[in-house]
PDB file of C-alpha atoms in Angstrom:
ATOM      1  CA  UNK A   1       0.000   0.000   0.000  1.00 78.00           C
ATOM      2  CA  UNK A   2       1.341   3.538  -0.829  1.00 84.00           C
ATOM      3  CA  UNK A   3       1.511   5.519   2.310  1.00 89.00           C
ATOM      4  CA  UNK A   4       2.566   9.452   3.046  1.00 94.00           C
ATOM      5  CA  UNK A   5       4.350  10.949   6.179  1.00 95.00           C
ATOM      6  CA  UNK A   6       4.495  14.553   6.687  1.00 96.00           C
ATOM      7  CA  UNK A   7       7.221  15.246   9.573  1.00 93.00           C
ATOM      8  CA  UNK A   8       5.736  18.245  12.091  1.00 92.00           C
ATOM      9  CA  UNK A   9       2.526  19.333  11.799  1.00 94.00           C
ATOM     10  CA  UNK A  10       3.696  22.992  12.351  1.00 96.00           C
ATOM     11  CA  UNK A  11       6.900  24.615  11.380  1.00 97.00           C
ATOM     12  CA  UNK A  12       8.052  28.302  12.418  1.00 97.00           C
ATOM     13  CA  UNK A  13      10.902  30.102  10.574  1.00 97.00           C
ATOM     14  CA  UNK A  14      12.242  33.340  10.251  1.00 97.00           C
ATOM     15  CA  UNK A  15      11.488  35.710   7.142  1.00 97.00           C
ATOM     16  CA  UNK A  16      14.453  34.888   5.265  1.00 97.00           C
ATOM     17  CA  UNK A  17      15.356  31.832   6.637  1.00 98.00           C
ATOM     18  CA  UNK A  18      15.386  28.387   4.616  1.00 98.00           C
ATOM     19  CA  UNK A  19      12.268  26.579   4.505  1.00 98.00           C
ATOM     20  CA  UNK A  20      12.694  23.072   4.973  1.00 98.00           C
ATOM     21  CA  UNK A  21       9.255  20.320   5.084  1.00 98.00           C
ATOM     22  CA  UNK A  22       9.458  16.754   5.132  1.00 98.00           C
ATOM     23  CA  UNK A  23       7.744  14.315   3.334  1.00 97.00           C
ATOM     24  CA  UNK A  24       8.660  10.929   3.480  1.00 96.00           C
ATOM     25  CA  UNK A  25       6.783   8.188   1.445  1.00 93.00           C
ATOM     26  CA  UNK A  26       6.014   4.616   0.939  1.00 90.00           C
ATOM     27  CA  UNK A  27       5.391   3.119  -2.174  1.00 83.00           C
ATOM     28  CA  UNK A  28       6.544  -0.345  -3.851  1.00 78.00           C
ATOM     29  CA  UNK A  29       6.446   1.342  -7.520  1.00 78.00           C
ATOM     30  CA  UNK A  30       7.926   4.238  -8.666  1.00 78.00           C
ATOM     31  CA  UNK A  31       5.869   6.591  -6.922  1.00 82.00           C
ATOM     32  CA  UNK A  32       4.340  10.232  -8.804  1.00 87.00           C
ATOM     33  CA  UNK A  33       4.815  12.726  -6.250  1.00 91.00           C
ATOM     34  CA  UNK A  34       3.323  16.488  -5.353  1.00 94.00           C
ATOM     35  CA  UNK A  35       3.826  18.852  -2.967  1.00 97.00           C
ATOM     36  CA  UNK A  36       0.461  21.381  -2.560  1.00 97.00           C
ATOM     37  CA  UNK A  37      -0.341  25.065  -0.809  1.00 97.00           C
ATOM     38  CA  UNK A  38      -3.396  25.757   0.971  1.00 96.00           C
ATOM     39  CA  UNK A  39      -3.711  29.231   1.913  1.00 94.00           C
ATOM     40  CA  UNK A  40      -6.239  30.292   4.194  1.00 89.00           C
ATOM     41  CA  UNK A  41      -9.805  29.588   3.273  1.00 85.00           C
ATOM     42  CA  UNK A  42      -8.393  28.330   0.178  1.00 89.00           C
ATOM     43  CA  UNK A  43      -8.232  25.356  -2.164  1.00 90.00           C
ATOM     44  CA  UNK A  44      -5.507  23.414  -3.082  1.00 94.00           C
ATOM     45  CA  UNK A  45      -2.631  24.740  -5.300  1.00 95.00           C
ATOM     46  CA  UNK A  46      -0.080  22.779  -7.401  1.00 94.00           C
ATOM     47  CA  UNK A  47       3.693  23.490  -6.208  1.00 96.00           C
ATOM     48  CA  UNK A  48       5.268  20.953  -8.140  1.00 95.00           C
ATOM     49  CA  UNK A  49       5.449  17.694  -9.260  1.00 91.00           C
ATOM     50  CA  UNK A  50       8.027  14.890  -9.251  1.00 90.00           C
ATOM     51  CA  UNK A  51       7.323  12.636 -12.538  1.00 80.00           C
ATOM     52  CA  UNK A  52      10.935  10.895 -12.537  1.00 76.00           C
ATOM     53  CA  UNK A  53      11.901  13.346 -15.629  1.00 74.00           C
ATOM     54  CA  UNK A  54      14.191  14.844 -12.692  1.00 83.00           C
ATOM     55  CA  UNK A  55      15.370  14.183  -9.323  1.00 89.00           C
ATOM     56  CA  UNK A  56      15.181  17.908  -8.532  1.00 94.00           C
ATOM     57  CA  UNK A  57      12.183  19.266  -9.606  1.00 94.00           C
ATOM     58  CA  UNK A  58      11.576  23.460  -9.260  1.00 95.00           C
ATOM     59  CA  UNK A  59       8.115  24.743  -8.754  1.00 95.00           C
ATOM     60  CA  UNK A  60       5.809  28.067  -8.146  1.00 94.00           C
ATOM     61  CA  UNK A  61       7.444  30.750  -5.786  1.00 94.00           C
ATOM     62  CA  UNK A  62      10.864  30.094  -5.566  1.00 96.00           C
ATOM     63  CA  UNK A  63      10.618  26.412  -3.849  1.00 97.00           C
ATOM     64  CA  UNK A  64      11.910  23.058  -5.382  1.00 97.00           C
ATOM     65  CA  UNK A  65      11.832  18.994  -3.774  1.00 97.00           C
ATOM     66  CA  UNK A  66      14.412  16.666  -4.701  1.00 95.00           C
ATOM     67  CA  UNK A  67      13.453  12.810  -4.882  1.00 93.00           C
ATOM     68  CA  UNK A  68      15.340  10.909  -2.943  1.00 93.00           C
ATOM     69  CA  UNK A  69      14.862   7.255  -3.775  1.00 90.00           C
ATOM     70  CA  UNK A  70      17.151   5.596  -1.569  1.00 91.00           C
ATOM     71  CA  UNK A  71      15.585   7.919   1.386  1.00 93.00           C
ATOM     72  CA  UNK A  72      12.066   7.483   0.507  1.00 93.00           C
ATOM     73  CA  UNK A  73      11.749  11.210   0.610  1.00 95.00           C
ATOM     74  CA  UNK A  74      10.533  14.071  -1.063  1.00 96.00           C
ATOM     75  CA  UNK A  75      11.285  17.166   0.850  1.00 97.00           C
ATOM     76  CA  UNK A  76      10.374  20.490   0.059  1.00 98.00           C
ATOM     77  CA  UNK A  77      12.634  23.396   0.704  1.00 98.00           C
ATOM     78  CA  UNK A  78      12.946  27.498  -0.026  1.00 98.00           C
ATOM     79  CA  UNK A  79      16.199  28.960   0.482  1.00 97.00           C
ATOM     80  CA  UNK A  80      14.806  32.408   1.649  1.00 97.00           C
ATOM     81  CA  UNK A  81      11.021  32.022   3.254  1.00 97.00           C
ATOM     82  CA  UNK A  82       8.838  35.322   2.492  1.00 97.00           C
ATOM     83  CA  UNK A  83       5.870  36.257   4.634  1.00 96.00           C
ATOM     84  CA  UNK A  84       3.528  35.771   2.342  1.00 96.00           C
ATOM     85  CA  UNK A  85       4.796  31.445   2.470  1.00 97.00           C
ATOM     86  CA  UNK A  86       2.665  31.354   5.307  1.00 97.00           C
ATOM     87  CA  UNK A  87      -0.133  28.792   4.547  1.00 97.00           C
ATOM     88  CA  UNK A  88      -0.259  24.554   4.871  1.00 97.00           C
ATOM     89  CA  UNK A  89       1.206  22.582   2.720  1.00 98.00           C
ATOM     90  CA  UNK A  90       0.525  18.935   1.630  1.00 97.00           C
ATOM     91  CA  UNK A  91       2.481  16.407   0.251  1.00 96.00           C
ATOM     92  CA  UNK A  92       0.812  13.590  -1.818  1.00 93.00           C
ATOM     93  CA  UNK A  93       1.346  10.446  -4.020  1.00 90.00           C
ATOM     94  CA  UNK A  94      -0.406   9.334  -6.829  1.00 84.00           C
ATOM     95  CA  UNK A  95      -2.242   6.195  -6.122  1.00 74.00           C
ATOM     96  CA  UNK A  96      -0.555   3.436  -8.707  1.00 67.00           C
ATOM     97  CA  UNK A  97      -2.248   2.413 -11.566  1.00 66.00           C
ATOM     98  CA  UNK A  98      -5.350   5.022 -10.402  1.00 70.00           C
ATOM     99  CA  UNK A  99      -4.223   8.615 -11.928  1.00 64.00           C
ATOM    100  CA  UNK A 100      -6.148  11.337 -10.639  1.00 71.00           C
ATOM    101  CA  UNK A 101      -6.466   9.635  -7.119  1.00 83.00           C
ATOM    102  CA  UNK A 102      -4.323  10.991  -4.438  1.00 89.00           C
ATOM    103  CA  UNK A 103      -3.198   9.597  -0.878  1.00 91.00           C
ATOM    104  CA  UNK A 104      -2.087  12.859   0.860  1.00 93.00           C
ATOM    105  CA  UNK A 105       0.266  13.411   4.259  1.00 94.00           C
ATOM    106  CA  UNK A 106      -1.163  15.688   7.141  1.00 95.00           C
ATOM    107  CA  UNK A 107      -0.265  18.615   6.335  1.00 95.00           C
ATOM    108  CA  UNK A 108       2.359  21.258   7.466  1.00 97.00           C
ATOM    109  CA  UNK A 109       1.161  24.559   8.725  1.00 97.00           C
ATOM    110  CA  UNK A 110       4.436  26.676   7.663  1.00 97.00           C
ATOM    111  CA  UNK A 111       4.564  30.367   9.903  1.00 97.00           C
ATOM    112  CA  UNK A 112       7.202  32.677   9.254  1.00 97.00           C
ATOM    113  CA  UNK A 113       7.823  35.474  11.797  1.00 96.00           C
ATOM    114  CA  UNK A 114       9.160  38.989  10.854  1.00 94.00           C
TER     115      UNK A 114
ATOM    116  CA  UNK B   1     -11.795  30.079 -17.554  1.00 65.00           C
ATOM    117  CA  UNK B   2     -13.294  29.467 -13.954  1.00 79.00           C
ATOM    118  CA  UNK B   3     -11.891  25.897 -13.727  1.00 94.00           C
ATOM    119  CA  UNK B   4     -13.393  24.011 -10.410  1.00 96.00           C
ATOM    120  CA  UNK B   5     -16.245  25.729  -8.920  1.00 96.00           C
ATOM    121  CA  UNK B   6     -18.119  24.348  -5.483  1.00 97.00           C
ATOM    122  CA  UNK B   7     -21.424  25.869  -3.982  1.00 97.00           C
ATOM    123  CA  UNK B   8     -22.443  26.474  -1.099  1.00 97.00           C
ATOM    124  CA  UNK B   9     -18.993  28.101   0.420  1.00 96.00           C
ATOM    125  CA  UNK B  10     -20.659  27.681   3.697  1.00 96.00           C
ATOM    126  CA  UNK B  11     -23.220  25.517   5.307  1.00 97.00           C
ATOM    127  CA  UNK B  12     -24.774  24.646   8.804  1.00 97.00           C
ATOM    128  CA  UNK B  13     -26.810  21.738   8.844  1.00 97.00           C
ATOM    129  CA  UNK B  14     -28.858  19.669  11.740  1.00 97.00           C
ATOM    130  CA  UNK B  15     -28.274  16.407  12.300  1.00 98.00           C
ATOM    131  CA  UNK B  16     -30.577  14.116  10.207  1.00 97.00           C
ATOM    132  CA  UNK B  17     -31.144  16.879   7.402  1.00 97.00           C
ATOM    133  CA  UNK B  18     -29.805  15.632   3.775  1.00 96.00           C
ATOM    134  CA  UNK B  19     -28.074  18.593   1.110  1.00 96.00           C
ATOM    135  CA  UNK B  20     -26.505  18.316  -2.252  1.00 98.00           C
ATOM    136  CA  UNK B  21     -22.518  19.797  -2.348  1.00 98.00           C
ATOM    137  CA  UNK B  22     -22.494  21.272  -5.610  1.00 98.00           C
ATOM    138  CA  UNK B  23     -19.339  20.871  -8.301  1.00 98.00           C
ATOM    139  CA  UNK B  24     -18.859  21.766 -11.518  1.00 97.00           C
ATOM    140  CA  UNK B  25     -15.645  22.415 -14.084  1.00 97.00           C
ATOM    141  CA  UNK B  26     -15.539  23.867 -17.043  1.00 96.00           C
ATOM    142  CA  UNK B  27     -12.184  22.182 -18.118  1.00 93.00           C
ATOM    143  CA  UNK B  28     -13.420  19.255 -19.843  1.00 91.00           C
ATOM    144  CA  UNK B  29     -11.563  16.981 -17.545  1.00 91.00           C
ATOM    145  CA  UNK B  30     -12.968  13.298 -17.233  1.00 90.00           C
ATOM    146  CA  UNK B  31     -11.886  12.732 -13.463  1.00 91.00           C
ATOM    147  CA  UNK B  32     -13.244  14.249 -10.675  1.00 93.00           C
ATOM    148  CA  UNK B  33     -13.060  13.396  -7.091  1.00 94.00           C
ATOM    149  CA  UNK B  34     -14.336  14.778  -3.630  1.00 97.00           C
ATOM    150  CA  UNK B  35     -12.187  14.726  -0.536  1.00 97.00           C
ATOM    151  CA  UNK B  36     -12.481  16.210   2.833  1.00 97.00           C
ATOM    152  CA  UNK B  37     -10.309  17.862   4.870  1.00 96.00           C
ATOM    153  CA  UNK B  38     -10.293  17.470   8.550  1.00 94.00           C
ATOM    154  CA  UNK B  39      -6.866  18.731  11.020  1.00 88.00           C
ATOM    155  CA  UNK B  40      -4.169  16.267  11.080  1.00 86.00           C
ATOM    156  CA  UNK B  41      -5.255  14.125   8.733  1.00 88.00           C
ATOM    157  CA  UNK B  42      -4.751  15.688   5.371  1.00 90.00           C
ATOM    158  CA  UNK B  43      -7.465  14.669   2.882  1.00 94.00           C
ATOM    159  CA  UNK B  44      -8.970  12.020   2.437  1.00 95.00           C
ATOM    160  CA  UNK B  45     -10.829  10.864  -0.753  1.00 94.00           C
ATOM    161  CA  UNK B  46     -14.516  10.130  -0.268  1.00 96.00           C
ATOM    162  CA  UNK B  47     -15.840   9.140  -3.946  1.00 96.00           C
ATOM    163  CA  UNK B  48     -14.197   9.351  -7.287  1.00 92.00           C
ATOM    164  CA  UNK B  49     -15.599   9.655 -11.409  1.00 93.00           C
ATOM    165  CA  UNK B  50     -13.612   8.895 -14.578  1.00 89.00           C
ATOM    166  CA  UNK B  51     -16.235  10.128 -16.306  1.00 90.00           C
ATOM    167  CA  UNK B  52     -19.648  10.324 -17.076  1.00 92.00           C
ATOM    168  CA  UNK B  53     -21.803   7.708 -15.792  1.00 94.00           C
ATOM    169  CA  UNK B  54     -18.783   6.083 -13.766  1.00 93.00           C
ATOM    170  CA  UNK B  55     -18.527   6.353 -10.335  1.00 94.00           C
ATOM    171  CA  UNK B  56     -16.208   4.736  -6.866  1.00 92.00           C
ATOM    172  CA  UNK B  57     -15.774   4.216  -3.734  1.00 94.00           C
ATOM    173  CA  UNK B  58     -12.536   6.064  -2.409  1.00 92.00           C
ATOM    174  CA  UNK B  59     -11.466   5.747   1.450  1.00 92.00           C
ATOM    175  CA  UNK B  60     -14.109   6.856   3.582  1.00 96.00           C
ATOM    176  CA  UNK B  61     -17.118   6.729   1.215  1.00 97.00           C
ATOM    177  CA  UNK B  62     -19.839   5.751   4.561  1.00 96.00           C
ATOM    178  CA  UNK B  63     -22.548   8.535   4.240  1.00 96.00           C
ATOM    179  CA  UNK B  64     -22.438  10.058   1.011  1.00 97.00           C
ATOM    180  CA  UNK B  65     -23.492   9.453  -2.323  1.00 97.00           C
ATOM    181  CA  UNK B  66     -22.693  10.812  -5.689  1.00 97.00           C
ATOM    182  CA  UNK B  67     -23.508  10.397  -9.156  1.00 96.00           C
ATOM    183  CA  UNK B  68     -21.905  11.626 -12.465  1.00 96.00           C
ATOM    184  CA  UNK B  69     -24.342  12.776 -15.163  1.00 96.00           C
ATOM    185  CA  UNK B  70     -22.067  15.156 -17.338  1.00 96.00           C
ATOM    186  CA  UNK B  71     -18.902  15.095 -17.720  1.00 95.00           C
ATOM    187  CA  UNK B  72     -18.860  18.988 -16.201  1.00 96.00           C
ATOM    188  CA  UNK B  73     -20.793  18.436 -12.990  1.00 97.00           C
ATOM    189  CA  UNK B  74     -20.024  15.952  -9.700  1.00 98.00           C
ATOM    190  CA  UNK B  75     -22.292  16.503  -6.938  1.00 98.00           C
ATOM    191  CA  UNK B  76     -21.620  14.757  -3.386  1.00 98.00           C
ATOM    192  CA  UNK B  77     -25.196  13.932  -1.496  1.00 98.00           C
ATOM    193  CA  UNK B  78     -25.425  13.932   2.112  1.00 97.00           C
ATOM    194  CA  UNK B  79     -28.293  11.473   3.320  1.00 92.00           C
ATOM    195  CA  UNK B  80     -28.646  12.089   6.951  1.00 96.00           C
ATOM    196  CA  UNK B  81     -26.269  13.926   7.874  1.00 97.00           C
ATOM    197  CA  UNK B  82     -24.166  13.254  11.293  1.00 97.00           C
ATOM    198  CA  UNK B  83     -21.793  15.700  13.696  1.00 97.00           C
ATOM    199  CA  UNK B  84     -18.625  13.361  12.156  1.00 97.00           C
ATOM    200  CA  UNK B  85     -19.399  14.736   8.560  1.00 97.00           C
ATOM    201  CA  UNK B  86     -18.431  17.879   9.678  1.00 98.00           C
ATOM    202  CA  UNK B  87     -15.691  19.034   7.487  1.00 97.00           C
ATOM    203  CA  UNK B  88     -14.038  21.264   5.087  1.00 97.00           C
ATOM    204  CA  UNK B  89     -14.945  19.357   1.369  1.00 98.00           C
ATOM    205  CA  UNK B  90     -13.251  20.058  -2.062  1.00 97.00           C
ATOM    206  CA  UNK B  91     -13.927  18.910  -5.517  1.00 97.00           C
ATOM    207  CA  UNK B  92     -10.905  18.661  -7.415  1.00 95.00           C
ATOM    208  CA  UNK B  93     -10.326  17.602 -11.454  1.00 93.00           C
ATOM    209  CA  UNK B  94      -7.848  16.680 -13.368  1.00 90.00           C
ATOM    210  CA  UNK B  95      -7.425  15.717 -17.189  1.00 83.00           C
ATOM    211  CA  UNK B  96      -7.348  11.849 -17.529  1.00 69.00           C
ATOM    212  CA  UNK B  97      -5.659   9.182 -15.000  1.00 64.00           C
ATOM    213  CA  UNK B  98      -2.251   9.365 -16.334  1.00 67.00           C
ATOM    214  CA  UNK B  99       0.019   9.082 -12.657  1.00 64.00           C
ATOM    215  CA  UNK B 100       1.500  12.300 -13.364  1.00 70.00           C
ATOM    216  CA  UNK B 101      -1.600  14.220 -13.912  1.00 79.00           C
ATOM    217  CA  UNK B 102      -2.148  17.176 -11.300  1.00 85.00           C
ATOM    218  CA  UNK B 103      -5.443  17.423  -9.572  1.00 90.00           C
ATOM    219  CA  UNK B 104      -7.015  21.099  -9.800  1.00 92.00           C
ATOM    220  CA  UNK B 105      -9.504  22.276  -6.734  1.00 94.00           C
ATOM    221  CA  UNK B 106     -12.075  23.916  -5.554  1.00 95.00           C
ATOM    222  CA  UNK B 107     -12.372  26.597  -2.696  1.00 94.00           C
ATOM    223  CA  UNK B 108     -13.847  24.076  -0.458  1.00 95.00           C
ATOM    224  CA  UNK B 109     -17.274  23.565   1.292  1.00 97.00           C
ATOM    225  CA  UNK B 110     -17.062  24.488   5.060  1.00 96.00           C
ATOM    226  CA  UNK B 111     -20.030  22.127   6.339  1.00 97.00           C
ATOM    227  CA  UNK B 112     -20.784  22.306   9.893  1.00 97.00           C
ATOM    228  CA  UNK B 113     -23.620  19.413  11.658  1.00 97.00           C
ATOM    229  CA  UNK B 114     -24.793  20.345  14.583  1.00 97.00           C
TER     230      UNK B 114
END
């Protein structure tokens, strides 16, 4: 069964700092990865995708993931977090052999103080 | 181009009543799917469409129904509803079930059963 892990619910940086979420999953095929936004009393919003074109895939707004096979990972980072980053964010896998279904993680509620 | 549109944006209902969640797209896209989202545990998919006439089960399909007349609209019945359906719902679509294909969203249904 394909699985997703989001490590810490909440995550607090300073403007300017790196962002760095975690998403670790668990899939027995080559997985098709996302990472998602939700802003506040928002829908969802594609970041990026990982589609195993390339390991290190760049997205919307500055942020990028790198696949990590040997890891099981597919963590999100921003080298310089703005205020307006502040929203959740969901990782997800494609469900195999299903396209357009998608197991997601938890979520991440990213703040970034002044 | 509105893409994924969901009515009501907000709705209180007693428990026992029954309501319709409306969705519609206007991207000709032959999947559609309804999740909720409830705190810490992401989203979880509740019934799915590849297209007209076609519908599933996803993970926690208990309490609603839906049906798929058009290819444009998916709407997600309520029967009786219950406290534990309260949620925050989104439609999402996305253009066939290749893996790689990105889901697009909603702004979400706030339902509250009291």
């Amino acid at each position: 069964a394909q699985s997703v892990t989001q490590l810490g619910s909440h995550v607090s940086v300073s403007e300017g700092a790196l962002v760095l979420l975690r998403c670790n999953y668990s899939s027995s095929v080559p997985p098709y990865l996302f990472w998602y936004v939700q802003y506040p009393n928002q829908g969802l919003q594609l970041l990026l995708k990982y589609t195993s074109a390339a390991t290190l895939v760049k997205g919307i707004n500055g942020f990028e993931a790198e696949f990590k096979k040997s890891e099981t990972s597919f963590h999100l980072t921003k080298p310089s977090a703005h205020m307006s980053d502040a929203a959740e964010y969901f990782c997800a896998v494609s469900i195999y052999n299903q396209g357009g279904k998608l197991i997601f993680g938890q979520g991440t509620e990213l703040s970034v103080k002044p | 181009n509105a893409g994924v549109t969901q009515t009501p944006k907000f709705q209180v209902l007693k428990t026992g009543q029954s309501m319709t969640l409306q969705c519609a797209q206007d991207m000709n896209h032959e999947y559609m799917s309804w999740y909720r989202q409830d705190p810490g545990m992401g989203l979880r998919l509740i019934h799915y469409s590849v297209g007209a006439g076609i519908t599933d089960q996803g993970e926690v399909p208990n309490g609603y129904n839906v049906s798929r007349s058009t290819t444009e609209d998916f709407p997600l019945r309520l029967l009786s509803a219950a406290p534990s359906q309260t949620s925050v719902y989104f439609c999402a679509s996305s253009y066939g079930g290749r893996m790689n294909t990105e889901a697009f969203f909603g702004q979400g249904t706030r339902l509250t059963v009291v």
